[in-house]
Short mmCIF file of C-alpha atoms in Angstrom, two decimals:
data_model
loop_
_atom_site.label_atom_id
_atom_site.label_comp_id
_atom_site.label_asym_id
_atom_site.label_seq_id
_atom_site.Cartn_x
_atom_site.Cartn_y
_atom_site.Cartn_z
CA MET A 1228 43.06 66.59 91.85
CA GLY A 1229 41.04 66.97 95.79
CA PRO A 1230 41.48 69.91 98.07
CA THR A 1231 43.91 67.48 99.67
CA GLU A 1232 46.97 68.42 97.61
CA GLN A 1233 49.38 70.06 98.83
CA PRO A 1234 50.69 73.07 96.88
CA ARG A 1235 54.41 71.37 96.74
CA SER A 1236 52.91 68.79 95.00
CA GLN A 1237 51.55 70.91 91.86
CA GLY A 1238 54.68 69.69 89.56
CA LYS A 1239 54.04 65.89 90.16
CA ASP A 1240 51.05 66.53 88.30
CA TRP A 1241 52.12 68.10 85.44
CA ASN A 1242 54.33 64.75 84.89
CA ALA A 1243 50.30 63.06 85.40
CA GLN A 1244 48.68 65.11 82.55
CA ILE A 1245 51.92 64.61 80.66
CA LEU A 1246 51.33 60.59 81.45
CA ARG A 1247 47.50 61.13 80.44
CA VAL A 1248 48.57 62.57 77.26
CA ARG A 1249 51.05 59.97 76.82
CA ASN A 1250 48.72 57.00 77.84
CA HIS A 1251 45.30 58.03 77.15
CA ARG A 1252 45.96 60.83 74.44
CA ASP A 1253 43.88 62.84 76.84
CA GLU A 1254 43.16 65.69 75.44
CA ALA A 1255 41.93 68.04 78.91
CA ALA A 1256 45.49 66.66 80.11
CA PHE A 1257 46.92 68.59 76.75
CA ALA A 1258 44.68 71.75 77.30
CA ALA A 1259 45.72 71.82 81.15
CA LEU A 1260 49.32 71.52 80.03
CA PHE A 1261 48.65 74.07 77.49
CA SER A 1262 47.43 76.73 79.34
CA HIS A 1263 50.18 76.13 82.09
CA PHE A 1264 53.22 75.71 79.76
CA ALA A 1265 52.81 77.92 76.45
CA PRO A 1266 52.87 81.35 77.98
CA ARG A 1267 55.68 80.24 79.58
CA ILE A 1268 57.62 79.63 76.95
CA LYS A 1269 56.61 82.27 75.09
CA GLY A 1270 57.79 84.76 77.57
CA PHE A 1271 61.11 82.62 78.21
CA LEU A 1272 61.38 82.84 74.35
CA ILE A 1273 60.73 86.76 74.21
CA LYS A 1274 63.50 86.88 76.77
CA SER A 1275 65.96 85.04 74.72
CA GLY A 1276 65.28 87.52 72.21
CA ALA A 1277 62.85 86.09 69.69
CA SER A 1278 60.06 88.12 68.13
CA GLY A 1279 56.58 87.39 69.78
CA THR A 1280 55.80 86.01 66.14
CA MET A 1281 58.39 83.75 66.20
CA ALA A 1282 58.16 82.67 70.02
CA GLU A 1283 54.55 81.86 69.94
CA GLU A 1284 55.67 79.79 66.66
CA CYS A 1285 57.91 78.30 68.94
CA ALA A 1286 55.46 77.63 71.97
CA GLN A 1287 53.22 76.08 69.37
CA GLU A 1288 55.64 73.45 67.73
CA THR A 1289 56.72 73.03 71.18
CA MET A 1290 53.05 72.11 72.65
CA ILE A 1291 52.91 69.36 68.98
CA THR A 1292 55.63 67.87 70.01
CA LEU A 1293 54.84 67.29 73.67
CA TRP A 1294 51.74 66.08 71.74
CA HIS A 1295 53.04 63.61 69.58
CA LYS A 1296 56.68 62.83 72.13
CA ALA A 1297 54.27 62.51 74.90
CA HIS A 1298 55.83 58.51 74.89
CA LEU A 1299 59.34 59.58 75.55
CA PHE A 1300 58.00 61.00 78.64
CA ASP A 1301 60.08 59.16 81.28
CA PRO A 1302 58.97 61.20 84.74
CA SER A 1303 62.10 59.67 86.35
CA ARG A 1304 65.05 61.30 84.30
CA ALA A 1305 63.14 64.33 83.83
CA SER A 1306 60.49 66.91 85.24
CA ALA A 1307 57.55 68.00 83.51
CA ALA A 1308 59.25 71.62 83.68
CA THR A 1309 62.48 69.96 82.35
CA TRP A 1310 61.47 68.45 80.07
CA ILE A 1311 59.20 70.90 78.46
CA PHE A 1312 62.17 73.16 78.43
CA THR A 1313 64.51 71.06 76.79
CA ILE A 1314 61.46 70.90 74.17
CA ALA A 1315 61.34 74.70 73.71
CA ARG A 1316 65.31 75.32 73.59
CA ASN A 1317 65.61 72.74 70.64
CA LYS A 1318 62.81 74.72 68.94
CA LYS A 1319 64.53 77.96 69.78
CA ILE A 1320 67.78 76.84 68.21
CA ASP A 1321 66.71 75.28 65.67
CA ALA A 1322 64.29 78.65 64.59
CA PHE A 1323 67.19 80.82 65.49
CA ARG A 1324 70.16 78.43 63.42
CA ARG A 1325 67.32 77.10 60.55
CA ALA A 1326 69.65 73.81 61.69
CA ALA A 1327 69.06 70.67 63.89
CA ARG A 1328 71.70 71.07 66.99
CA PRO A 1329 74.30 68.01 67.63
CA GLU A 1330 72.12 65.81 70.17
CA PRO A 1331 74.92 63.72 72.41
CA GLU A 1332 73.92 59.95 71.54
CA ASP A 1333 70.92 58.24 73.08
CA LEU A 1334 71.57 55.84 76.25
CA PRO A 1335 70.98 52.03 76.02
CA TRP A 1336 68.05 52.96 78.51
CA GLY A 1337 67.43 49.00 80.03
CA PRO A 1338 63.85 47.44 79.24
CA GLU A 1339 61.68 49.03 81.80
CA PRO A 1340 57.74 48.82 81.17
CA GLU A 1341 56.88 51.63 83.70
CA PRO A 1342 59.63 54.05 85.75
CA GLU A 1343 59.92 53.40 89.18
CA ALA A 1344 57.78 55.67 91.04
CA ALA A 1345 60.43 56.30 93.82
CA ASP A 1346 63.19 57.87 91.18
CA ALA A 1347 60.27 59.59 89.89
CA LEU A 1348 59.43 61.02 93.56
CA ALA A 1349 63.30 61.78 94.33
CA LEU A 1350 64.01 63.87 91.36
CA SER A 1351 60.62 65.83 91.42
CA GLN A 1352 61.33 66.54 95.12
CA GLU A 1353 65.18 67.53 93.95
CA THR A 1354 63.70 69.51 91.39
CA GLU A 1355 61.79 71.00 93.83
CA HIS A 1356 63.96 71.75 95.94
CA LEU A 1357 65.96 73.33 92.78
CA ALA A 1358 63.45 75.87 93.07
CA THR A 1359 63.37 77.00 96.76
CA ALA A 1360 66.97 77.50 95.66
CA LEU A 1361 67.35 79.80 92.88
CA ASN A 1362 64.48 81.44 94.89
CA ALA A 1363 66.26 82.03 97.91
CA LEU A 1364 69.66 83.47 96.24
CA PRO A 1365 70.32 87.47 96.37
CA GLU A 1366 68.14 89.57 94.17
CA LYS A 1367 71.67 89.97 91.80
CA GLN A 1368 72.53 86.42 91.53
CA ARG A 1369 69.06 84.99 90.46
CA ASP A 1370 69.18 87.73 87.98
CA ILE A 1371 72.21 85.98 86.95
CA VAL A 1372 71.29 82.88 86.39
CA LYS A 1373 68.06 84.08 84.22
CA ARG A 1374 69.68 86.00 82.65
CA ALA A 1375 72.06 83.02 81.64
CA TYR A 1376 69.21 81.01 80.24
CA TYR A 1377 68.07 83.77 78.12
CA GLY A 1378 71.73 84.28 76.83
CA ASP A 1379 71.56 87.60 78.08
CA LEU A 1380 74.74 87.73 79.41
CA THR A 1381 77.49 90.11 79.17
CA HIS A 1382 81.33 88.81 78.75
CA SER A 1383 82.35 89.58 82.58
CA GLU A 1384 79.61 88.07 83.83
CA LEU A 1385 79.76 84.87 82.28
CA ALA A 1386 83.16 84.88 83.44
CA GLU A 1387 81.72 84.74 87.07
CA GLU A 1388 80.53 82.37 89.23
CA THR A 1389 77.11 82.23 88.70
CA GLY A 1390 76.49 81.42 92.59
CA LEU A 1391 74.16 78.58 92.42
CA PRO A 1392 73.68 76.37 95.78
CA LEU A 1393 76.06 73.81 94.66
CA GLY A 1394 74.88 71.39 97.32
CA THR A 1395 71.79 71.20 95.87
CA ILE A 1396 72.46 70.99 92.29
CA LYS A 1397 74.68 68.42 93.22
CA SER A 1398 72.08 66.49 94.84
CA ARG A 1399 70.30 66.41 92.14
CA ILE A 1400 73.16 65.44 89.47
CA ARG A 1401 73.80 62.34 92.19
CA LEU A 1402 70.14 61.15 91.55
CA ALA A 1403 70.74 61.13 87.93
CA LEU A 1404 74.51 59.70 87.64
CA ASP A 1405 72.93 56.82 90.50
CA ARG A 1406 69.69 56.42 88.45
CA LEU A 1407 72.76 56.07 84.82
CA ARG A 1408 74.29 53.72 86.89
CA GLN A 1409 71.32 51.40 87.57
CA THR A 1410 70.00 51.83 83.99
CA LEU A 1411 73.33 50.68 82.65
CA ASN A 1412 73.77 47.48 85.73
CA GLU A 1413 77.31 49.13 87.29
CA PRO A 1414 77.57 48.86 90.56
CA VAL A 1415 76.21 52.57 92.16
CA LYS A 1416 79.77 53.77 93.76
CA MET B 490 86.42 53.97 80.89
CA THR B 491 86.08 57.37 82.87
CA VAL B 492 86.75 60.36 82.01
CA LYS B 493 88.76 63.18 84.14
CA HIS B 494 88.41 66.13 82.69
CA LEU B 495 84.68 67.25 82.41
CA LEU B 496 82.75 70.57 81.72
CA ASN B 497 82.72 73.49 83.03
CA GLU B 498 79.54 75.11 84.79
CA GLN B 499 79.55 77.91 82.22
CA LEU B 500 79.73 75.19 79.28
CA LEU B 501 77.43 73.13 80.77
CA MET B 502 74.80 76.09 81.64
CA GLY B 503 75.16 77.11 78.08
CA TYR B 504 74.77 74.05 76.44
CA ALA B 505 71.55 74.11 78.65
CA ALA B 506 70.67 76.74 78.10
CA GLY B 507 70.73 76.43 74.46
CA ILE B 508 72.87 79.89 74.27
CA LEU B 509 76.26 77.90 72.68
CA PRO B 510 77.51 78.51 69.35
CA GLU B 511 77.07 76.05 66.95
CA ALA B 512 80.39 74.39 66.90
CA PHE B 513 80.96 74.73 70.89
CA ASP B 514 77.16 72.60 71.05
CA LEU B 515 78.92 70.26 68.77
CA VAL B 516 82.15 69.73 71.03
CA VAL B 517 79.94 69.41 74.14
CA ALA B 518 76.86 66.76 72.67
CA SER B 519 80.41 64.46 71.61
CA HIS B 520 81.54 65.09 74.89
CA LEU B 521 78.00 63.79 76.73
CA SER B 522 78.11 60.85 74.61
CA LEU B 523 81.90 59.71 76.60
CA SER B 524 81.21 60.86 79.68
CA ASP B 525 77.68 60.24 82.06
CA GLU B 526 79.29 62.10 84.48
CA SER B 527 78.95 65.33 83.01
CA ARG B 528 75.67 64.14 80.76
CA ALA B 529 73.68 63.49 84.66
CA MET B 530 75.17 66.90 85.44
CA LEU B 531 73.66 68.53 82.01
CA GLY B 532 70.27 67.26 83.84
CA GLY B 533 71.07 69.04 86.22
CA TYR B 534 71.85 72.51 84.70
CA GLU B 535 68.59 71.58 82.29
CA ALA B 536 66.31 71.49 85.70
CA VAL B 537 67.30 74.73 86.22
CA GLY B 538 66.41 75.88 83.65
CA GLY B 539 63.08 74.26 83.32
CA VAL B 540 62.97 76.66 87.23
CA VAL B 541 63.45 79.29 84.74
CA MET B 542 60.98 79.13 82.40
CA GLU B 543 58.57 78.51 84.92
CA GLU B 544 59.46 81.91 87.35
CA THR B 545 59.71 83.66 83.52
CA GLU B 546 56.55 86.22 83.03
CA SER B 547 54.13 84.82 81.13
CA VAL B 548 52.96 85.83 78.11
CA GLU B 549 49.80 85.81 77.09
CA MET B 550 49.42 83.71 73.64
CA GLY B 551 47.22 84.34 70.34
CA ALA B 552 43.33 84.07 70.42
CA HIS B 553 42.71 80.60 69.88
CA ALA B 554 46.13 78.78 69.92
CA LEU B 555 44.75 76.17 70.84
CA GLU B 556 42.36 75.21 68.62
CA SER B 557 45.02 75.65 65.94
CA VAL B 558 47.66 73.83 67.52
CA MET B 559 45.04 71.32 67.83
CA ALA B 560 43.97 70.91 64.41
CA ARG B 561 47.98 70.46 63.14
CA ILE B 562 47.89 67.71 65.27
CA LYS B 563 45.05 65.99 64.46
CA SER B 564 45.78 66.71 60.98
CA GLY B 565 48.93 64.66 61.51
CA LYS B 566 51.63 66.91 58.94
CA GLU B 567 54.22 67.91 61.74
CA ILE B 568 55.49 64.25 62.98
CA THR B 569 58.43 65.30 60.50
CA GLU B 570 61.11 64.97 64.33
CA LYS B 571 64.36 63.43 63.28
CA PRO B 572 64.19 60.44 65.44
CA ALA B 573 66.86 60.13 69.05
CA VAL B 574 69.96 59.59 68.45
CA ARG B 575 71.42 56.24 68.24
CA ALA B 576 74.93 54.87 69.23
CA THR B 577 73.92 52.78 65.72
CA ARG B 578 77.32 52.84 64.46
CA PRO B 579 80.18 52.65 67.26
CA GLY B 580 83.37 54.35 66.60
CA VAL B 581 85.84 56.40 67.34
CA LEU B 582 83.62 58.91 67.01
CA PRO B 583 80.65 59.90 68.50
CA GLU B 584 77.79 59.59 67.29
CA PRO B 585 76.63 64.09 66.89
CA LEU B 586 80.31 63.90 65.16
CA GLN B 587 79.35 61.07 62.63
CA GLU B 588 76.64 63.00 61.18
CA TYR B 589 79.10 66.02 60.04
CA VAL B 590 81.52 64.19 59.36
CA GLY B 591 79.01 61.68 57.67
CA GLY B 592 80.62 58.69 59.17
CA ASP B 593 83.81 57.72 61.05
CA VAL B 594 87.30 58.59 60.99
CA ASP B 595 87.92 56.67 57.58
CA LYS B 596 85.67 59.49 55.97
CA ILE B 597 87.23 62.50 57.66
CA LYS B 598 88.77 64.64 54.83
CA TRP B 599 92.43 65.45 55.91
CA ARG B 600 94.01 68.36 54.74
CA PRO B 601 98.96 68.78 56.03
CA LEU B 602 99.16 71.13 58.40
CA GLY B 603 102.82 70.52 58.24
CA GLY B 604 105.18 68.62 60.22
CA GLY B 605 102.37 65.14 59.92
CA VAL B 606 99.61 67.34 62.22
CA LYS B 607 96.40 67.58 60.10
CA GLN B 608 93.02 69.29 60.08
CA ALA B 609 89.15 68.72 58.67
CA ILE B 610 87.14 72.36 59.29
CA LEU B 611 83.75 70.93 60.47
CA PRO B 612 80.90 73.13 58.46
CA THR B 613 79.23 75.31 61.41
CA SER B 614 77.31 78.50 61.73
CA GLY B 615 77.55 81.39 64.16
CA LYS B 616 81.18 82.93 64.86
CA ALA B 617 83.10 80.16 66.58
CA GLN B 618 84.99 77.28 64.80
CA ALA B 619 85.47 73.20 65.45
CA ARG B 620 88.02 71.28 62.95
CA LEU B 621 88.85 68.20 63.38
CA LEU B 622 93.26 67.52 64.84
CA LEU B 623 95.50 64.22 63.75
CA ILE B 624 98.49 64.80 65.38
CA PRO B 625 101.39 62.18 65.11
CA ALA B 626 102.11 59.94 68.67
CA GLY B 627 104.78 61.56 70.00
CA VAL B 628 104.65 65.09 68.15
CA ALA B 629 104.21 68.46 69.44
CA VAL B 630 101.86 70.59 68.55
CA PRO B 631 102.87 74.19 67.88
CA ASP B 632 103.37 76.56 71.02
CA HIS B 633 100.42 78.77 70.79
CA GLY B 634 97.90 80.79 73.33
CA HIS B 635 94.62 81.90 72.65
CA ARG B 636 92.51 85.06 71.61
CA GLY B 637 88.96 83.65 73.06
CA THR B 638 88.17 79.79 74.70
CA GLU B 639 89.47 76.36 73.35
CA LEU B 640 87.60 73.60 73.84
CA THR B 641 89.22 70.23 72.97
CA LEU B 642 87.64 67.35 72.89
CA VAL B 643 90.35 63.96 72.67
CA LEU B 644 88.78 60.66 70.65
CA GLN B 645 91.52 59.04 70.29
CA GLY B 646 95.07 58.88 72.09
CA SER B 647 96.37 61.35 74.65
CA PHE B 648 98.25 64.56 74.51
CA SER B 649 99.49 66.02 78.12
CA ASP B 650 100.41 69.86 77.94
CA GLU B 651 101.64 71.95 81.12
CA VAL B 652 97.71 71.41 82.29
CA ASP B 653 97.87 67.35 82.78
CA ARG B 654 97.49 64.86 80.34
CA PHE B 655 93.95 64.13 77.99
CA SER B 656 92.61 60.91 77.20
CA ARG B 657 89.49 59.53 75.40
CA GLY B 658 86.45 61.53 76.54
CA ASP B 659 88.84 64.21 78.23
CA ILE B 660 88.23 67.87 77.75
CA GLU B 661 90.36 70.65 77.75
CA ILE B 662 88.84 73.95 78.22
CA ALA B 663 91.39 77.11 77.85
CA ASP B 664 90.92 80.44 78.17
CA GLU B 665 93.56 83.35 77.37
CA ASP B 666 95.16 83.08 80.26
CA LEU B 667 97.10 79.65 79.72
CA ASN B 668 99.93 79.24 76.66
CA HIS B 669 100.50 75.94 75.93
CA GLN B 670 102.38 73.11 73.79
CA PRO B 671 100.13 70.17 73.77
CA VAL B 672 102.25 66.62 72.46
CA ALA B 673 100.50 63.52 71.55
CA GLY B 674 100.91 60.76 73.57
CA PRO B 675 103.27 57.71 72.42
CA GLU B 676 100.52 55.17 72.16
CA ALA B 677 99.05 56.23 69.32
CA ASP B 678 97.71 59.25 67.31
CA CYS B 679 96.20 61.80 68.83
CA ILE B 680 92.85 62.61 67.24
CA CYS B 681 91.07 65.95 68.86
CA LEU B 682 87.62 68.35 68.16
CA ALA B 683 88.53 71.15 68.26
CA ALA B 684 86.38 74.50 68.55
CA THR B 685 87.57 77.84 68.89
CA ASP B 686 85.58 81.68 69.34
CA ALA B 687 88.48 83.51 68.22
CA PRO B 688 92.44 82.05 66.20
CA LEU B 689 94.32 80.38 68.06
CA ARG B 690 97.24 83.01 68.22
CA PHE B 691 100.87 81.09 67.70
CA ASN B 692 103.67 82.21 69.61
CA SER B 693 106.53 81.39 66.59
CA LEU B 694 106.70 83.46 63.44
CA ILE B 695 106.64 80.42 60.89
CA PRO B 696 102.82 79.01 62.27
CA ARG B 697 101.42 82.94 62.21
CA LEU B 698 102.35 83.27 58.77
CA LEU B 699 101.03 80.59 58.05
CA GLN B 700 98.03 81.34 59.93
CA PRO B 701 95.59 83.16 58.24
CA ILE B 702 95.98 80.10 55.09
CA PHE B 703 95.44 77.65 57.47
CA ARG B 704 93.18 78.86 58.85
CA ILE B 705 93.79 78.18 62.38
#
């Protein structure tokens, strides 16, 4: 990281740190990821109703899984924050339910030694747009979106539209779809 | 195969957030196995989850948490992660559902409901209930309403109701406002996976009396 690094590229740096863990079992990169993500995972889990002890344990387990599963990380499919979020979410469900939750079938991702850099970049930019869009929401709506993820909505709030800017999320979805079709060698419509 | 009826925002977000009851998770995971479009949409909602996690106020980890984690990693004891789910046994039932049934359709333990309709309740925790339904080709399920939300995923054949025609991979989301009488298409027996977060409400007396017996 040099002084010319733009703050907006931070998300991409986390991707690079995971790749360092993946490729070189780099402990310094892991420590950097730990100090950024573990307290956020813990905070998120406490908001989701976990006790301090449970949140601490799930956050630690999430980071251990990150180490062991780093080879499955593909920055053209998910950004670092997205990927870590899904690991933490599954740990939370397992802890609450004491059983693994149903996961969809794994797709036959094509043989590709390295994910395409352009895909990874486009995805990481879209994820940043998503963050910007979320922060641009009026306070009340932003609060509803957040609490939806904490599992902390009343029945009537759940039924309401969240007001998430669909344009933003749709372009993120579009990218994922194109990527899927590319991998499955189908023509992109 | 193009799946026409997809999940709504609340369900995708709920699955991405991990806040749905197990029975709903099972229906959503099975649907995702059959629809690339829904899977791509899920990716979007998971990205929102990542952003929300990033924006949540952090809580300091315990003293020496990192050292403890490194020690656990180096002990090598915790590589008990379940392997990624793969579609190694392609069949009528998507893989996540095969886990619950213990195999494909031939392993389902059907119980008759009358009129040729059969069901098999799947073991899930929480308040919502999941079950497989078999409706013989051309047969109608008793007219019913819902007290809560009912998700129905078609796995084989098709059914039609007041809303539309639903075939493999399609999901119908019915809430309290929908009173419907699904009829299986003539091409094959219709097999569905359904989840309800409250018991169904049948509109004629006899099925209502049978309800406590059949737990539908």
